Amino acid sequence: MGYENSDGEHPSVVLADVSRRPEINAQIIVFANEKGGVGKSTLAFHTTIALARAGHKVLAIDLDRRQGSFSRALDNRQATARSLGIELPSPKHFVLEHQSGAMMMQEIARVGRGCTKIVIDLPGHDSPIARRAIAMAHKLITPVNATFVDLDSIAHFNPATMQYSNMGRFTETVSQLQELKQGTDLPKTDWVLVKNRMRRNEKKQLDRFNLAIEQLPQKLGLRLASGLSERVSYRDLFMFGLTHADCIQLPEMDGVRVHKSADMDRLINELDFGDPPADLAPLPPVKARKPARTMARYRQSLRTHIGAKEHVTTSR
Ligand SMILES: Nc1ncnc2c1ncn2[C@@H]1O[C@H](COP(=O)(O)OP(=O)(O)O)[C@@H](O)[C@H]1O
Ligand SMILES: [Mg+2]
C-alpha cells in the first residue's frame, strides 16, 4: 500500500520511533488538521490558558515554527502581564526549531518537568514531526471551518445525496496511525472534530454541513464537539494573549467590557480534560508595580481593541 504523506514514511516507522522514547507522564493534547486557517492556534491558545487557569501545570509546544502564532500569543500574554504589572496563569512554552522526535522529547524533558498537560499546536501540513505528535496524542483536536471546502481534508461527500464517500488526506494519516496503534502500549486517542467560525446568517448551509459531519463518528471513529461561532474577540484577544475569562476576572481590566464566551466554556467542558488538581493554587499576587502611565496606556489600548461591544459576524 502506498502512503500518501509528503515523504513516503510508513506509519509503522512513526510508531516504532514514538514507542522507544521514554514515557511521558502528562496528558498530550494535539491540535491538528492538514489545513491552515481553521483555528488550530486560536483553539490551542484558549485551551492552554483555560487549563492553566484551572490550576494545571501546562507545557505549550509550537510546532509551526513558520507561523509561530501559538507562541506569539503566549509571548503577548507575558508582555501584557508585564505592562500591567500583574501575573497571569500561563504555561511554559517553546517553539521546536529542530524538528525531530528526539529533539521534541529532549525539550519536553528539559522544559516540561512536572507538567501534567502538554498542548501541541501543529502547522497545517503533513510532516514527520506532525505524525509523531499525532501518534503520541491522548486527545487530538481538529478544528474545521464550517464549510465543505474546509472539510475536504477530513472527508468527501456525494454532493447529490450528502452521503459520506471516502476519507480526506488528514483522516488517512490519523487512521493509519490509529489502526497500527491497536495492541501496542501507545495511548488510545480521543479524536474530536470541532466546528469553528460558524456564522448565524448561514443557517441553511450549516444545516447541510451538520448533516454531513453527523455521519463521521460512525465512519471515522471520532467524536463531534459543538463548536465556536465567528467572533471578533477571538482575534482581538489573541493580540494581547488574553482570554475572555482573564478579562472578566482581572481587576486591572476595569472598564473593559468583554463578555464571557459561553461557547468556549462549553467546548472546554466537552473536550473533557479531567479534574483540576486538588491543590489548586490561587491566582498569583501582583508582582511588580508599573509606572501609572504605562498601565494607563495599556488599559486604554485594551479598551480600544477589545472593549468595544462584542459583535458576532452576521455578514460575509
Ligand atoms: N471563532 C473565530 N472567530 C473569529 N476569528 C477566528 C475564529 N477562529 C479563528 N479565527 C481567526 O482565523 C484566523 C486563522 O486562525 P488560526 O488559529 O491562526 O488558524 P490555524 O492555526 O489553523 O492556521 C486567525 O486570524 C484567527 O484569529
Ligand atoms: Mg496555526
Coordinates of C-alpha atoms and ligand atoms in Angstrom, one line a residue:
M1 CA 0.0 0.0 0.0
G2 CA 1.3 3.5 -0.9
Y3 CA 1.4 6.1 1.9
E4 CA 0.2 9.4 0.7
N5 CA 2.2 11.5 3.1
S6 CA 4.8 14.0 2.0
D7 CA 7.9 11.7 2.3
G8 CA 6.7 8.1 2.0
E9 CA 7.5 7.3 5.6
H10 CA 5.5 4.2 6.7
P11 CA 3.3 4.8 9.8
S12 CA 4.9 1.8 11.5
V13 CA 8.2 3.7 11.5
V14 CA 6.5 6.6 13.2
L15 CA 5.1 4.3 15.9
A16 CA 8.4 2.5 16.4
D17 CA 10.1 5.8 16.9
V18 CA 7.5 7.1 19.4
S19 CA 7.4 3.7 21.3
R20 CA 11.1 3.6 22.0
R21 CA 11.1 7.1 23.7
P22 CA 10.8 7.4 27.5
E23 CA 7.2 7.5 28.7
I24 CA 5.8 11.0 29.3
N25 CA 3.8 11.5 32.5
A26 CA 1.3 14.0 31.1
Q27 CA -1.8 14.2 29.1
I28 CA -0.8 15.1 25.5
I29 CA -3.3 17.3 23.7
V30 CA -2.7 17.9 20.0
F31 CA -4.4 20.5 17.7
A32 CA -4.1 19.3 14.1
N33 CA -5.6 19.5 10.7
E34 CA -3.8 19.3 7.3
K35 CA -5.2 22.7 6.6
G36 CA -4.3 26.3 7.5
G37 CA -6.6 29.0 8.9
V38 CA -9.1 26.7 10.6
G39 CA -8.4 27.9 14.1
K40 CA -5.8 25.4 15.4
S41 CA -3.6 28.0 17.0
T42 CA -6.6 30.0 18.3
L43 CA -8.1 27.0 20.0
A44 CA -4.8 25.7 21.2
F45 CA -4.2 29.1 22.9
H46 CA -7.6 29.3 24.5
T47 CA -7.5 25.7 25.7
T48 CA -4.0 26.2 27.1
I49 CA -5.0 29.2 29.1
A50 CA -8.2 27.5 30.4
L51 CA -6.1 24.6 31.6
A52 CA -3.5 27.0 33.3
R53 CA -6.3 29.0 34.9
A54 CA -7.8 25.8 36.2
G55 CA -4.5 25.1 38.0
H56 CA -2.9 22.6 35.7
K57 CA 0.8 22.8 35.0
V58 CA 0.9 23.1 31.3
L59 CA 3.6 22.9 28.7
A60 CA 2.8 24.5 25.3
I61 CA 4.7 23.4 22.2
D62 CA 4.5 25.3 19.0
L63 CA 5.5 23.0 16.1
D64 CA 4.5 25.6 13.5
R65 CA 7.8 27.5 13.5
R66 CA 7.0 29.4 10.4
Q67 CA 3.7 30.9 11.6
G68 CA 4.5 30.8 15.3
S69 CA 1.1 32.1 16.2
F70 CA 0.6 30.0 19.3
S71 CA 3.9 31.0 20.8
R72 CA 3.4 34.7 19.8
A73 CA 0.0 34.7 21.7
L74 CA 1.8 33.3 24.7
D75 CA 4.6 35.9 24.3
N76 CA 1.9 38.6 24.0
R77 CA 0.4 37.3 27.3
Q78 CA 3.7 37.8 29.1
A79 CA 4.0 41.3 27.6
T80 CA 0.5 42.2 28.8
A81 CA 1.3 40.9 32.3
R82 CA 4.5 42.9 32.4
S83 CA 2.8 46.1 31.1
L84 CA 0.0 45.8 33.7
G85 CA 2.3 44.8 36.5
I86 CA 0.4 41.6 37.1
E87 CA 0.9 37.9 36.9
L88 CA -1.3 35.8 34.6
P89 CA -1.6 32.0 34.9
S90 CA 0.5 30.8 32.0
P91 CA 2.2 27.7 30.6
K92 CA 5.8 27.2 29.9
H93 CA 6.3 27.2 26.2
F94 CA 8.7 26.7 23.4
V95 CA 8.9 26.6 19.6
L96 CA 10.6 23.5 18.3
E97 CA 13.2 24.7 15.9
H98 CA 14.9 21.4 15.2
Q99 CA 12.0 19.2 14.3
S100 CA 12.9 15.7 15.2
G101 CA 11.3 13.2 17.6
A102 CA 14.5 13.2 19.6
M103 CA 14.6 16.9 20.0
M104 CA 10.9 17.1 20.9
M105 CA 11.4 14.5 23.7
Q106 CA 14.5 16.3 24.9
E107 CA 12.7 19.6 25.2
I108 CA 9.7 18.1 26.9
A109 CA 12.0 16.5 29.5
R110 CA 14.0 19.8 29.8
V111 CA 11.3 22.5 29.8
G112 CA 8.3 20.5 30.8
R113 CA 9.4 18.9 34.0
G114 CA 6.5 18.5 36.4
C115 CA 3.9 19.5 33.7
T116 CA 0.7 17.4 33.7
K117 CA -0.7 18.7 30.4
I118 CA 1.2 19.2 27.1
V119 CA -0.6 21.2 24.4
I120 CA 0.9 20.9 20.9
D121 CA 0.0 23.1 18.0
L122 CA 0.8 21.7 14.5
P123 CA 1.2 23.5 11.2
G124 CA -1.4 23.0 8.5
H125 CA 0.6 20.4 6.6
D126 CA 1.9 16.9 7.0
S127 CA 5.4 16.3 8.2
P128 CA 7.3 13.6 10.1
I129 CA 7.2 15.5 13.4
A130 CA 3.4 16.2 12.9
R131 CA 2.8 12.5 12.5
R132 CA 4.8 11.7 15.7
A133 CA 2.8 14.3 17.7
I134 CA -0.5 12.7 16.3
A135 CA 0.7 9.2 17.3
M136 CA 1.5 10.4 20.8
A137 CA -1.8 12.2 21.4
H138 CA -4.2 11.3 24.1
K139 CA -6.5 13.9 22.7
L140 CA -6.4 15.0 19.1
I141 CA -8.5 18.1 18.4
T142 CA -9.2 19.0 14.8
P143 CA -10.9 22.3 14.1
V144 CA -12.7 22.8 10.8
N145 CA -14.2 25.9 9.4
A146 CA -17.9 25.1 8.9
T147 CA -17.8 24.8 5.0
F148 CA -17.5 21.8 2.7
V149 CA -14.3 23.2 1.1
D150 CA -12.7 23.1 4.6
L151 CA -14.0 19.6 5.3
D152 CA -12.1 18.2 2.4
S153 CA -9.0 17.2 4.4
I154 CA -11.3 15.2 6.7
A155 CA -13.9 13.5 4.4
H156 CA -15.5 13.7 1.0
F157 CA -19.3 13.5 0.4
N158 CA -21.5 12.8 -2.5
P159 CA -22.8 16.3 -3.4
A160 CA -26.2 15.0 -4.6
T161 CA -27.0 12.8 -1.5
M162 CA -24.6 14.3 1.1
Q163 CA -23.7 10.7 1.9
Y164 CA -20.1 10.1 3.1
S165 CA -18.0 8.7 0.3
N166 CA -14.3 8.5 1.5
M167 CA -11.6 9.8 3.8
G168 CA -9.7 13.0 3.3
R169 CA -5.9 13.2 3.5
F170 CA -5.6 14.1 7.1
T171 CA -8.0 11.4 8.1
E172 CA -5.9 8.8 6.2
T173 CA -2.9 9.9 8.2
V174 CA -4.8 9.7 11.5
S175 CA -6.5 6.4 10.7
Q176 CA -3.3 4.6 9.6
L177 CA -1.6 5.5 12.9
Q178 CA -4.7 4.6 14.9
E179 CA -5.0 1.2 13.3
L180 CA -1.4 0.3 13.8
K181 CA -1.5 1.5 17.4
Q182 CA -4.1 -1.1 18.4
G183 CA -2.4 -3.8 20.5
T184 CA 0.6 -1.6 21.4
D185 CA 1.2 0.3 24.6
L186 CA 0.7 3.7 23.0
P187 CA -2.3 5.6 24.3
K188 CA -5.7 5.4 22.5
T189 CA -6.5 8.7 21.0
D190 CA -9.7 10.6 21.7
W191 CA -10.2 12.4 18.4
V192 CA -12.6 15.3 18.5
L193 CA -13.8 17.4 15.5
V194 CA -14.6 21.0 16.4
K195 CA -16.6 23.2 14.0
N196 CA -15.2 26.7 14.0
R197 CA -16.2 30.2 12.8
M198 CA -19.9 29.3 12.5
R199 CA -21.9 32.3 11.1
R200 CA -25.5 32.7 12.2
N201 CA -26.7 34.0 8.9
E202 CA -25.6 30.9 7.1
K203 CA -28.1 28.6 8.8
K204 CA -29.1 26.6 5.7
Q205 CA -25.5 25.9 4.7
L206 CA -24.7 25.0 8.3
D207 CA -27.6 22.5 8.4
R208 CA -26.2 20.7 5.3
F209 CA -22.8 20.8 6.9
N210 CA -24.2 19.2 10.1
L211 CA -26.0 16.5 8.2
A212 CA -22.7 15.6 6.6
I213 CA -20.5 15.6 9.7
E214 CA -23.0 13.7 11.8
Q215 CA -22.0 10.6 9.7
L216 CA -18.4 10.9 10.7
P217 CA -18.4 9.5 14.3
Q218 CA -19.6 6.1 13.0
K219 CA -17.4 6.2 9.8
L220 CA -14.2 7.5 11.2
G221 CA -14.3 6.8 15.0
L222 CA -14.1 10.4 16.0
R223 CA -16.5 12.5 18.1
L224 CA -18.0 15.9 17.5
A225 CA -18.0 18.9 19.8
S226 CA -20.5 21.7 19.4
G227 CA -18.0 24.3 18.1
L228 CA -17.4 28.0 18.1
S229 CA -19.1 31.0 16.4
E230 CA -17.3 33.6 14.4
R231 CA -16.4 36.3 16.9
V232 CA -14.1 39.2 16.5
S233 CA -13.0 38.9 20.1
Y234 CA -11.1 35.6 19.3
R235 CA -8.9 37.7 17.0
D236 CA -8.6 40.8 19.2
L237 CA -7.8 38.9 22.4
F238 CA -5.1 36.9 20.7
M239 CA -3.1 40.1 20.1
F240 CA -2.9 40.7 23.9
G241 CA -2.5 37.0 24.8
L242 CA -5.7 37.2 26.9
T243 CA -8.9 35.1 27.1
H244 CA -12.4 36.2 27.9
A245 CA -12.0 34.7 31.4
D246 CA -8.9 36.7 32.1
C247 CA -10.6 40.0 31.2
I248 CA -13.6 39.3 33.4
Q249 CA -11.6 38.3 36.5
L250 CA -8.8 40.7 36.5
P251 CA -9.5 44.0 38.3
E252 CA -6.8 45.6 36.1
M253 CA -9.3 45.2 33.2
D254 CA -11.7 47.6 34.9
G255 CA -13.7 49.3 32.2
V256 CA -13.0 46.7 29.5
R257 CA -16.3 45.0 28.7
V258 CA -15.7 41.6 27.4
H259 CA -18.4 39.1 27.8
K260 CA -17.9 35.5 28.9
S261 CA -17.5 33.2 25.9
A262 CA -20.2 30.6 26.6
D263 CA -19.2 28.6 23.5
M264 CA -15.6 28.4 24.6
D265 CA -16.6 27.3 28.1
R266 CA -18.9 24.6 26.7
L267 CA -16.1 23.4 24.3
I268 CA -13.6 23.1 27.2
N269 CA -16.2 21.1 29.1
E270 CA -16.9 18.8 26.1
L271 CA -13.2 18.2 25.4
D272 CA -13.1 16.8 29.0
F273 CA -9.6 17.2 30.3
G274 CA -10.2 15.6 33.6
D275 CA -10.4 17.2 37.1
P276 CA -8.3 20.2 38.0
P277 CA -5.6 19.4 40.6
A278 CA -6.8 19.2 44.2
D279 CA -4.0 21.6 45.4
L280 CA -5.2 24.4 43.2
A281 CA -3.1 27.5 43.8
P282 CA -4.8 30.8 44.0
L283 CA -4.1 33.4 41.3
P284 CA -0.6 34.7 42.0
P285 CA -0.5 38.2 43.5
V286 CA 0.6 41.4 41.7
K287 CA 4.4 41.1 41.4
A288 CA 5.8 44.5 40.4
R289 CA 4.1 47.8 40.2
K290 CA 4.5 49.6 36.9
P291 CA 4.6 53.3 36.3
A292 CA 0.9 54.5 36.3
R293 CA 1.3 55.9 32.8
T294 CA 2.4 52.6 31.3
M295 CA -0.5 50.8 32.9
A296 CA -3.0 53.6 31.9
R297 CA -1.8 53.4 28.3
Y298 CA -2.0 49.7 28.2
R299 CA -5.5 49.7 29.6
Q300 CA -6.6 52.3 27.1
S301 CA -5.3 50.1 24.3
L302 CA -7.3 47.2 25.7
R303 CA -10.4 49.4 25.8
T304 CA -9.9 50.5 22.2
H305 CA -9.2 47.0 20.8
I306 CA -11.3 44.6 22.8
G307 CA -13.6 46.8 24.9
A308 CA -16.0 47.5 22.1
K309 CA -19.3 45.8 22.2
E310 CA -18.7 42.2 21.1
H311 CA -20.1 41.5 17.7
V312 CA -20.8 38.2 16.2
T313 CA -20.3 38.4 12.4
T314 CA -23.6 38.2 10.5
S315 CA -22.5 39.1 7.0
R316 CA -19.6 38.0 4.8
Ligands
LIG1 N1 -14.0 31.6 16.1 C1 -13.4 32.5 15.4 N2 -13.9 33.7 15.2 C2 -13.2 34.7 14.5 N3 -12.0 34.5 14.1 C3 -11.4 33.4 14.3 C4 -12.0 32.3 14.9 N4 -11.1 31.2 15.0 C5 -10.0 31.6 14.3 N5 -10.2 32.9 13.9 C6 -9.2 33.7 13.1 O1 -8.9 32.9 11.9 C7 -7.6 33.1 11.5 C8 -6.9 31.7 11.5 O2 -6.9 31.1 12.8 P1 -5.6 30.3 13.3 O3 -5.9 29.9 14.7 O4 -4.4 31.1 13.1 O5 -5.7 29.1 12.4 P2 -4.6 27.9 12.1 O6 -3.7 27.8 13.2 O7 -5.5 26.7 11.9 O8 -3.9 28.3 10.8 C9 -6.9 34.0 12.6 O9 -7.0 35.3 12.1 C10 -7.8 33.9 13.8 O10 -7.8 35.0 14.6
MG2 MG -1.7 27.9 13.4

